[in-house]
Short mmCIF file of C-alpha atoms and ligand atoms in Angstrom, two decimals:
data_model
loop_
_atom_site.label_atom_id
_atom_site.label_comp_id
_atom_site.label_asym_id
_atom_site.label_seq_id
_atom_site.Cartn_x
_atom_site.Cartn_y
_atom_site.Cartn_z
CA MET S 3 -21.05 -56.52 17.84
CA GLU S 4 -23.44 -57.19 20.72
CA SER S 5 -24.42 -60.55 19.29
CA LEU S 6 -20.78 -61.46 18.71
CA MET S 7 -20.06 -60.86 22.39
CA GLN S 8 -23.15 -62.80 23.49
CA GLN S 9 -22.29 -65.83 21.38
CA TRP S 10 -18.62 -65.94 22.30
CA GLN S 11 -17.62 -68.23 25.14
CA GLY S 12 -14.52 -66.22 26.05
CA GLU S 13 -13.87 -64.01 29.08
CA THR S 14 -13.06 -60.43 28.08
CA VAL S 15 -12.53 -58.08 25.15
CA ILE S 16 -10.66 -54.82 25.48
CA ILE S 17 -11.52 -52.31 22.76
CA GLN S 18 -9.60 -49.19 21.85
CA HIS S 19 -10.16 -46.80 18.98
CA ASP S 20 -6.78 -45.19 18.32
CA LYS S 21 -7.72 -41.62 17.45
CA PRO S 22 -4.54 -40.45 15.63
CA THR S 23 -4.78 -43.34 13.14
CA GLY S 24 -8.41 -44.49 13.19
CA VAL S 25 -7.17 -48.01 13.96
CA TRP S 26 -9.48 -50.27 15.96
CA ILE S 27 -7.67 -52.41 18.53
CA PHE S 28 -9.32 -55.52 19.98
CA ILE S 29 -7.65 -57.61 22.64
CA ALA S 30 -9.66 -60.79 23.12
CA VAL S 31 -8.97 -62.89 26.21
CA TYR S 32 -10.64 -66.27 25.77
CA SER S 33 -9.54 -68.04 28.91
CA THR S 34 -7.18 -67.51 31.82
CA LEU S 35 -7.89 -70.89 33.42
CA LEU S 36 -4.43 -72.30 32.75
CA GLY S 37 -2.53 -69.03 33.17
CA PRO S 38 -2.32 -65.45 31.91
CA ALA S 39 -3.44 -64.94 28.33
CA ALA S 40 -0.76 -64.82 25.65
CA GLY S 41 -1.09 -64.51 21.91
CA GLY S 42 0.14 -62.64 18.92
CA THR S 43 -0.79 -59.19 17.66
CA ARG S 44 -2.29 -59.31 14.19
CA MET S 45 -2.30 -56.22 12.00
CA LYS S 46 -4.29 -56.11 8.80
CA ARG S 47 -7.17 -54.55 6.89
CA TYR S 48 -10.62 -56.06 7.39
CA PRO S 49 -13.78 -55.59 5.32
CA ASP S 50 -15.39 -54.12 8.45
CA VAL S 51 -14.76 -53.64 12.15
CA ARG S 52 -17.06 -56.51 13.08
CA GLU S 53 -14.88 -58.93 11.11
CA ALA S 54 -11.85 -57.74 13.03
CA LEU S 55 -13.55 -58.42 16.36
CA ARG S 56 -14.74 -61.81 15.14
CA ASP S 57 -11.19 -62.68 14.06
CA ALA S 58 -9.74 -61.66 17.44
CA MET S 59 -12.33 -63.81 19.23
CA ARG S 60 -11.73 -66.91 17.11
CA LEU S 61 -7.97 -66.51 17.26
CA ALA S 62 -8.04 -66.12 21.06
CA LYS S 63 -9.97 -69.38 21.38
CA GLY S 64 -7.43 -71.04 19.10
CA MET S 65 -4.63 -69.89 21.41
CA ALA S 66 -6.40 -71.32 24.48
CA TYR S 67 -6.72 -74.70 22.74
CA LYS S 68 -3.17 -74.48 21.46
CA TYR S 69 -1.76 -74.22 25.00
CA ALA S 70 -4.21 -76.71 26.49
CA VAL S 71 -3.18 -79.65 24.27
CA PRO S 72 0.46 -79.81 25.46
CA GLY S 73 -0.55 -78.51 28.93
CA MET S 74 1.27 -75.17 28.83
CA PRO S 75 0.47 -72.83 31.75
CA TRP S 76 -0.94 -70.05 29.54
CA GLY S 77 -4.39 -68.78 28.67
CA GLY S 78 -5.69 -67.93 25.23
CA GLY S 79 -5.69 -64.38 23.92
CA LYS S 80 -5.10 -62.47 20.73
CA ALA S 81 -4.93 -58.87 19.66
CA VAL S 82 -6.13 -57.51 16.35
CA MET S 83 -5.36 -54.09 14.96
CA ALA S 84 -7.74 -53.29 12.13
CA LEU S 85 -6.07 -50.82 9.79
CA PRO S 86 -8.05 -48.29 7.75
CA ASP S 87 -7.59 -48.51 3.95
CA ASP S 88 -5.60 -45.30 3.84
CA PHE S 89 -3.32 -46.15 6.78
CA ASP S 90 -0.13 -44.09 6.65
CA PRO S 91 2.88 -46.31 7.51
CA ALA S 92 4.64 -43.29 9.02
CA LEU S 93 2.12 -43.48 11.86
CA ARG S 94 3.05 -47.07 12.69
CA PRO S 95 5.64 -46.48 15.46
CA GLY S 96 3.28 -44.13 17.33
CA LEU S 97 0.44 -46.62 17.03
CA LEU S 98 2.66 -49.42 18.34
CA ARG S 99 3.77 -47.33 21.34
CA ARG S 100 0.19 -46.43 22.27
CA TYR S 101 -0.73 -50.09 21.92
CA GLY S 102 2.21 -51.03 24.15
CA LYS S 103 0.92 -48.66 26.78
CA LEU S 104 -2.49 -50.35 26.67
CA VAL S 105 -0.92 -53.80 27.09
CA HIS S 106 1.13 -52.45 29.98
CA GLN S 107 -1.98 -51.02 31.64
CA LEU S 108 -3.56 -54.48 31.57
CA GLY S 109 -0.86 -55.43 34.04
CA GLY S 110 -0.34 -59.03 32.91
CA LEU S 111 -3.84 -60.01 31.84
CA PHE S 112 -2.47 -60.29 28.30
CA TYR S 113 1.05 -60.94 26.99
CA THR S 114 1.80 -60.61 23.31
CA GLY S 115 4.17 -61.50 20.48
CA PRO S 116 4.21 -61.33 16.68
CA ASP S 117 1.51 -62.62 14.36
CA MET S 118 0.38 -61.95 10.80
CA GLY S 119 1.33 -58.38 9.87
CA THR S 120 3.74 -57.82 12.77
CA CYS S 121 7.34 -58.90 13.36
CA SER S 122 10.09 -58.87 15.98
CA PRO S 123 11.22 -55.27 15.24
CA ASP S 124 7.58 -54.21 15.87
CA MET S 125 7.75 -56.01 19.22
CA ASP S 126 10.81 -53.88 20.10
CA VAL S 127 8.75 -50.73 19.57
CA ILE S 128 5.74 -52.11 21.46
CA ALA S 129 8.05 -53.13 24.31
CA GLU S 130 9.27 -49.53 24.74
CA THR S 131 5.96 -48.89 26.52
CA GLY S 132 4.62 -52.44 26.95
CA ALA S 133 7.45 -54.31 28.71
CA PRO S 134 7.56 -56.76 30.47
CA TYR S 135 4.53 -58.19 28.67
CA ILE S 136 6.04 -58.39 25.17
CA PHE S 137 7.63 -61.55 23.73
CA ALA S 138 9.81 -62.27 20.70
CA CYS S 139 11.64 -58.95 20.51
CA THR S 140 14.80 -58.94 18.38
CA PRO S 141 18.01 -60.41 19.85
CA GLU S 142 19.46 -56.85 19.82
CA ALA S 143 16.67 -55.81 22.18
CA GLY S 144 17.20 -58.88 24.37
CA GLY S 145 14.48 -61.07 22.84
CA SER S 146 14.66 -64.39 21.05
CA GLY S 147 13.63 -63.08 17.62
CA SER S 148 11.05 -64.37 15.18
CA SER S 149 8.71 -67.16 16.24
CA GLY S 150 8.17 -68.22 12.60
CA PRO S 151 11.02 -70.75 12.33
CA TYR S 152 9.76 -72.61 15.43
CA THR S 153 6.22 -72.70 14.14
CA ALA S 154 7.63 -74.02 10.86
CA LEU S 155 9.55 -76.74 12.68
CA GLY S 156 6.35 -77.88 14.41
CA VAL S 157 4.44 -77.91 11.13
CA PHE S 158 7.25 -79.90 9.51
CA THR S 159 7.11 -82.43 12.39
CA GLY S 160 3.34 -82.55 11.91
CA ILE S 161 3.78 -83.32 8.21
CA LEU S 162 6.08 -86.23 9.09
CA ALA S 163 3.61 -87.58 11.65
CA ALA S 164 0.75 -87.25 9.16
CA CYS S 165 2.76 -89.12 6.50
CA GLU S 166 3.44 -91.88 8.98
CA HIS S 167 -0.26 -92.16 9.76
CA ALA S 168 -1.54 -91.82 6.20
CA PHE S 169 1.15 -93.72 4.27
CA GLY S 170 2.84 -95.81 6.98
CA ASP S 171 6.12 -94.09 6.13
CA VAL S 172 7.68 -90.92 7.56
CA SER S 173 9.98 -90.40 4.61
CA LEU S 174 9.26 -87.32 2.49
CA HIS S 175 11.33 -88.55 -0.42
CA GLY S 176 9.28 -88.07 -3.56
CA ARG S 177 6.27 -86.73 -1.64
CA ARG S 178 4.59 -83.69 -3.11
CA VAL S 179 3.86 -80.88 -0.68
CA LEU S 180 1.99 -77.72 -1.65
CA VAL S 181 2.72 -74.80 0.67
CA GLN S 182 0.29 -71.88 0.67
CA GLY S 183 2.08 -68.73 1.81
CA THR S 184 5.86 -68.29 1.95
CA GLY S 185 5.97 -65.82 4.85
CA SER S 186 7.59 -66.21 8.25
CA VAL S 187 6.25 -69.79 8.65
CA GLY S 188 5.91 -70.99 5.04
CA GLY S 189 9.44 -69.82 4.14
CA PRO S 190 11.37 -71.82 6.75
CA LEU S 191 8.94 -74.75 6.28
CA ILE S 192 9.94 -74.93 2.60
CA GLU S 193 13.60 -75.22 3.66
CA HIS S 194 12.81 -78.17 5.95
CA LEU S 195 10.77 -79.87 3.24
CA ARG S 196 13.44 -79.48 0.58
CA GLY S 197 16.08 -80.71 3.02
CA ALA S 198 14.00 -83.85 3.57
CA GLY S 199 13.74 -84.55 -0.15
CA ALA S 200 10.12 -83.51 -0.75
CA GLU S 201 8.90 -82.07 -4.04
CA VAL S 202 7.70 -78.62 -3.01
CA LEU S 203 5.05 -76.57 -4.81
CA PHE S 204 4.02 -73.16 -3.56
CA SER S 205 1.37 -70.52 -3.87
CA ASP S 206 1.60 -66.88 -2.80
CA VAL S 207 -0.13 -63.59 -3.56
CA ASP S 208 2.99 -61.49 -3.06
CA GLU S 209 4.76 -60.89 -6.37
CA ALA S 210 8.25 -60.55 -4.93
CA ALA S 211 7.83 -63.84 -3.06
CA VAL S 212 6.59 -65.57 -6.22
CA ARG S 213 9.58 -64.31 -8.17
CA TYR S 214 12.01 -65.47 -5.49
CA TYR S 215 10.64 -68.98 -4.94
CA ARG S 216 9.86 -69.62 -8.60
CA ASP S 217 12.82 -67.99 -10.35
CA ASP S 218 15.63 -68.10 -7.79
CA VAL S 219 14.79 -71.21 -5.76
CA GLY S 220 13.23 -73.02 -8.73
CA LEU S 221 10.01 -74.27 -7.16
CA THR S 222 6.78 -74.84 -9.06
CA PHE S 223 4.35 -71.95 -8.60
CA VAL S 224 0.63 -72.67 -8.33
CA SER S 225 -1.82 -69.80 -8.75
CA SER S 226 -4.53 -69.13 -6.15
CA GLU S 227 -7.18 -70.33 -8.60
CA GLU S 228 -5.49 -73.68 -9.19
CA MET S 229 -4.32 -74.19 -5.63
CA TYR S 230 -7.13 -76.30 -4.14
CA GLY S 231 -7.45 -78.56 -7.17
CA THR S 232 -3.71 -79.28 -7.47
CA GLU S 233 -2.80 -82.89 -6.90
CA CYS S 234 -0.38 -83.40 -4.01
CA ASP S 235 0.26 -85.59 -0.98
CA ILE S 236 0.17 -82.81 1.60
CA PHE S 237 -1.50 -79.42 1.36
CA SER S 238 0.04 -77.01 3.87
CA PRO S 239 -1.87 -73.74 4.41
CA CYS S 240 0.48 -71.21 6.01
CA ALA S 241 -1.33 -67.96 5.33
CA VAL S 242 -4.88 -66.80 6.02
CA GLY S 243 -7.62 -68.70 7.87
CA GLY S 244 -10.97 -70.00 6.62
CA ILE S 245 -9.47 -71.65 3.52
CA LEU S 246 -11.08 -75.04 4.21
CA ASN S 247 -14.77 -74.60 3.53
CA LYS S 248 -17.76 -75.98 1.65
CA ASN S 249 -16.42 -74.66 -1.65
CA THR S 250 -12.77 -75.68 -1.37
CA VAL S 251 -12.93 -79.08 0.40
CA PRO S 252 -14.72 -80.78 -2.54
CA GLU S 253 -11.96 -79.48 -4.84
CA LEU S 254 -8.99 -80.78 -2.83
CA ARG S 255 -6.81 -83.45 -4.40
CA CYS S 256 -4.48 -84.05 -1.48
CA LYS S 257 -4.22 -86.90 1.03
CA ALA S 258 -3.63 -84.73 4.08
CA VAL S 259 -3.82 -81.11 5.22
CA VAL S 260 -1.12 -80.01 7.67
CA GLY S 261 -0.36 -76.31 7.92
CA GLY S 262 0.60 -73.42 10.16
CA ALA S 263 -2.28 -71.01 9.51
CA ASN S 264 -4.67 -70.37 12.38
CA ASN S 265 -8.39 -71.17 12.00
CA GLN S 266 -8.10 -73.10 8.76
CA LEU S 267 -11.64 -74.48 8.98
CA GLU S 268 -14.26 -71.91 8.11
CA GLU S 269 -16.93 -73.70 10.15
CA VAL S 270 -17.15 -76.82 12.33
CA ASP S 271 -18.77 -78.87 9.56
CA ASP S 272 -15.66 -78.55 7.45
CA ALA S 273 -13.88 -81.08 9.67
CA GLU S 274 -16.57 -83.64 8.76
CA ARG S 275 -16.36 -82.66 5.10
CA LEU S 276 -12.66 -83.51 5.14
CA ARG S 277 -13.29 -86.76 6.97
CA ARG S 278 -15.92 -87.84 4.49
CA ARG S 279 -13.43 -87.27 1.70
CA GLU S 280 -10.86 -89.31 3.67
CA ILE S 281 -8.45 -86.42 3.78
CA LEU S 282 -6.38 -86.54 6.95
CA TYR S 283 -6.59 -83.17 8.68
CA ALA S 284 -4.01 -82.13 11.29
CA PRO S 285 -5.86 -79.60 13.48
CA ASP S 286 -4.12 -76.25 13.10
CA PHE S 287 -3.87 -75.48 16.80
CA VAL S 288 -2.10 -78.81 17.41
CA VAL S 289 0.61 -78.36 14.79
CA ASN S 290 1.19 -74.61 14.93
CA VAL S 291 2.03 -74.35 18.63
CA GLY S 292 5.79 -74.32 17.92
CA GLY S 293 6.27 -70.55 17.80
CA ALA S 294 4.47 -69.83 21.03
CA MET S 295 5.97 -72.88 22.77
CA ALA S 296 9.56 -72.06 21.85
CA ILE S 297 9.33 -68.33 22.55
CA LEU S 298 7.53 -68.73 25.87
CA GLY S 299 9.96 -71.51 26.87
CA MET S 300 13.04 -69.48 25.99
CA GLU S 301 11.79 -66.22 27.47
CA THR S 302 10.08 -67.45 30.64
CA LEU S 303 11.75 -70.79 31.40
CA GLY S 304 15.29 -70.11 30.21
CA TRP S 305 15.29 -72.79 27.51
CA GLU S 306 18.23 -72.85 25.11
CA ARG S 307 17.44 -72.79 21.39
CA ASP S 308 18.24 -76.50 20.91
CA HIS S 309 16.05 -77.46 23.81
CA ALA S 310 13.20 -75.32 22.46
CA GLU S 311 13.48 -77.08 19.11
CA SER S 312 13.46 -80.56 20.59
CA GLN S 313 10.48 -79.65 22.80
CA VAL S 314 8.53 -78.39 19.79
CA SER S 315 9.26 -81.49 17.72
CA ALA S 316 8.55 -83.95 20.51
CA ASN S 317 5.35 -82.20 21.61
CA VAL S 318 3.84 -81.81 18.16
CA ARG S 319 4.62 -85.41 17.21
CA GLN S 320 3.13 -86.83 20.39
CA ALA S 321 0.08 -84.58 20.38
CA LEU S 322 -0.76 -85.30 16.76
CA GLN S 323 -0.35 -89.05 17.19
CA ARG S 324 -2.72 -88.87 20.16
CA VAL S 325 -5.24 -86.86 18.13
CA PHE S 326 -5.18 -89.45 15.33
CA GLU S 327 -5.60 -92.25 17.89
CA VAL S 328 -8.56 -90.63 19.64
CA ALA S 329 -10.21 -89.81 16.31
CA ASP S 330 -9.88 -93.45 15.19
CA GLU S 331 -10.99 -94.88 18.54
CA LYS S 332 -14.06 -92.70 18.84
CA ASP S 333 -14.77 -92.54 15.13
CA ILE S 334 -14.84 -88.74 15.13
CA SER S 335 -13.03 -86.08 13.12
CA THR S 336 -9.48 -85.17 14.09
CA GLU S 337 -10.69 -81.65 14.89
CA ALA S 338 -13.30 -83.03 17.30
CA ALA S 339 -10.65 -85.30 18.85
CA ALA S 340 -8.25 -82.40 19.37
CA GLU S 341 -10.99 -80.26 20.92
CA LEU S 342 -11.87 -83.12 23.22
CA ILE S 343 -8.28 -83.36 24.43
CA ALA S 344 -8.06 -79.60 24.96
CA ASP S 345 -11.48 -79.38 26.65
CA GLU S 346 -10.51 -82.11 29.11
CA ARG S 347 -7.46 -80.13 30.12
CA LEU S 348 -9.46 -76.90 30.47
CA LYS S 349 -12.15 -78.70 32.47
CA THR S 350 -9.71 -80.11 35.01
CA ALA S 351 -8.32 -76.61 35.56
CA SER S 352 -11.71 -74.97 36.18
N1 LIG H 18 1.63 -65.97 16.32
C1 LIG H 18 1.78 -66.88 17.42
C2 LIG H 18 0.68 -67.93 17.34
O1 LIG H 18 -0.32 -67.79 16.65
C3 LIG H 18 1.63 -66.12 18.68
C4 LIG H 18 2.80 -65.99 19.59
C5 LIG H 18 4.08 -65.74 19.16
C6 LIG H 18 2.59 -66.11 20.94
C7 LIG H 18 5.11 -65.62 20.06
C8 LIG H 18 3.60 -65.99 21.85
C9 LIG H 18 4.88 -65.75 21.39
O2 LIG H 18 0.79 -68.96 17.96
#
């Protein structure tokens, strides 16, 4: 853990070991240069505690870059709750309230919302002790609800922009899109894609989700083993991170990767691997800003829903077009171009 902290370029990590549950809580604050840190709270099992800390650190950096590209006045942060294997769900509300208290004690260093493994009703419980630092509570509790549909809208806009760049045509008619993960982002994304006339394939590890999308909706299911090698126009990862790596990139048979998952590249070299294979990669932090942008806009700037949606679409389209331009101009990967744009913004603020 010491070496993780030494190598990380971020500002602060708050660590709590929740005694009643054995859950490790890490709140990583990467940068507060542009504003207070804000990011989701992720809850899942990790192979070990070190992995949980590493995830929080990488995700917090992703948030900082995510806000920097469109120039939002927020800093990057993320919280991770690492659950023990035998976690008893009955202990969840108590855990969330103790976590809320911790966020409250930080006094505005870190604001949070939902992420993988947490949802708006969880935010309601966290807000009992954590308000006013909790975003995306349910409408019943005075919040604006799930951030997933807004993230999905941004990813959908990103897919259109990528098609325009790769094929010279924004139309999705007859285009094949493979969506990995049908959760809070992948689900609404599939609706957008079907509405636009795309042929949608999906992959998921959750059996109930597979049954629903395959049997009720009638989409083609692709197993995890076949996923990377499946021929498609767009591959859209909307689940876990690290899925683009030295093993999977050579297998890909898509023209572009545009998805909502955070930290899709396992390591920096993977961006070059994609470029060498002439696969257009839309950097995750550029296209998945929609959830955070809409929720923060609605809850701190008084945006109406419609306005939030048009902001998300306009921002993602513009940002991605700029990333593609810079990458072409400088002959660098799209990931390097996006980092350059974000770093410039962070530099001017420091
Ligand atoms: N899960 C969101 C993301 O990764 C985090 C978030 C949601 C932040 C809602 C603020 C408000 O971008």
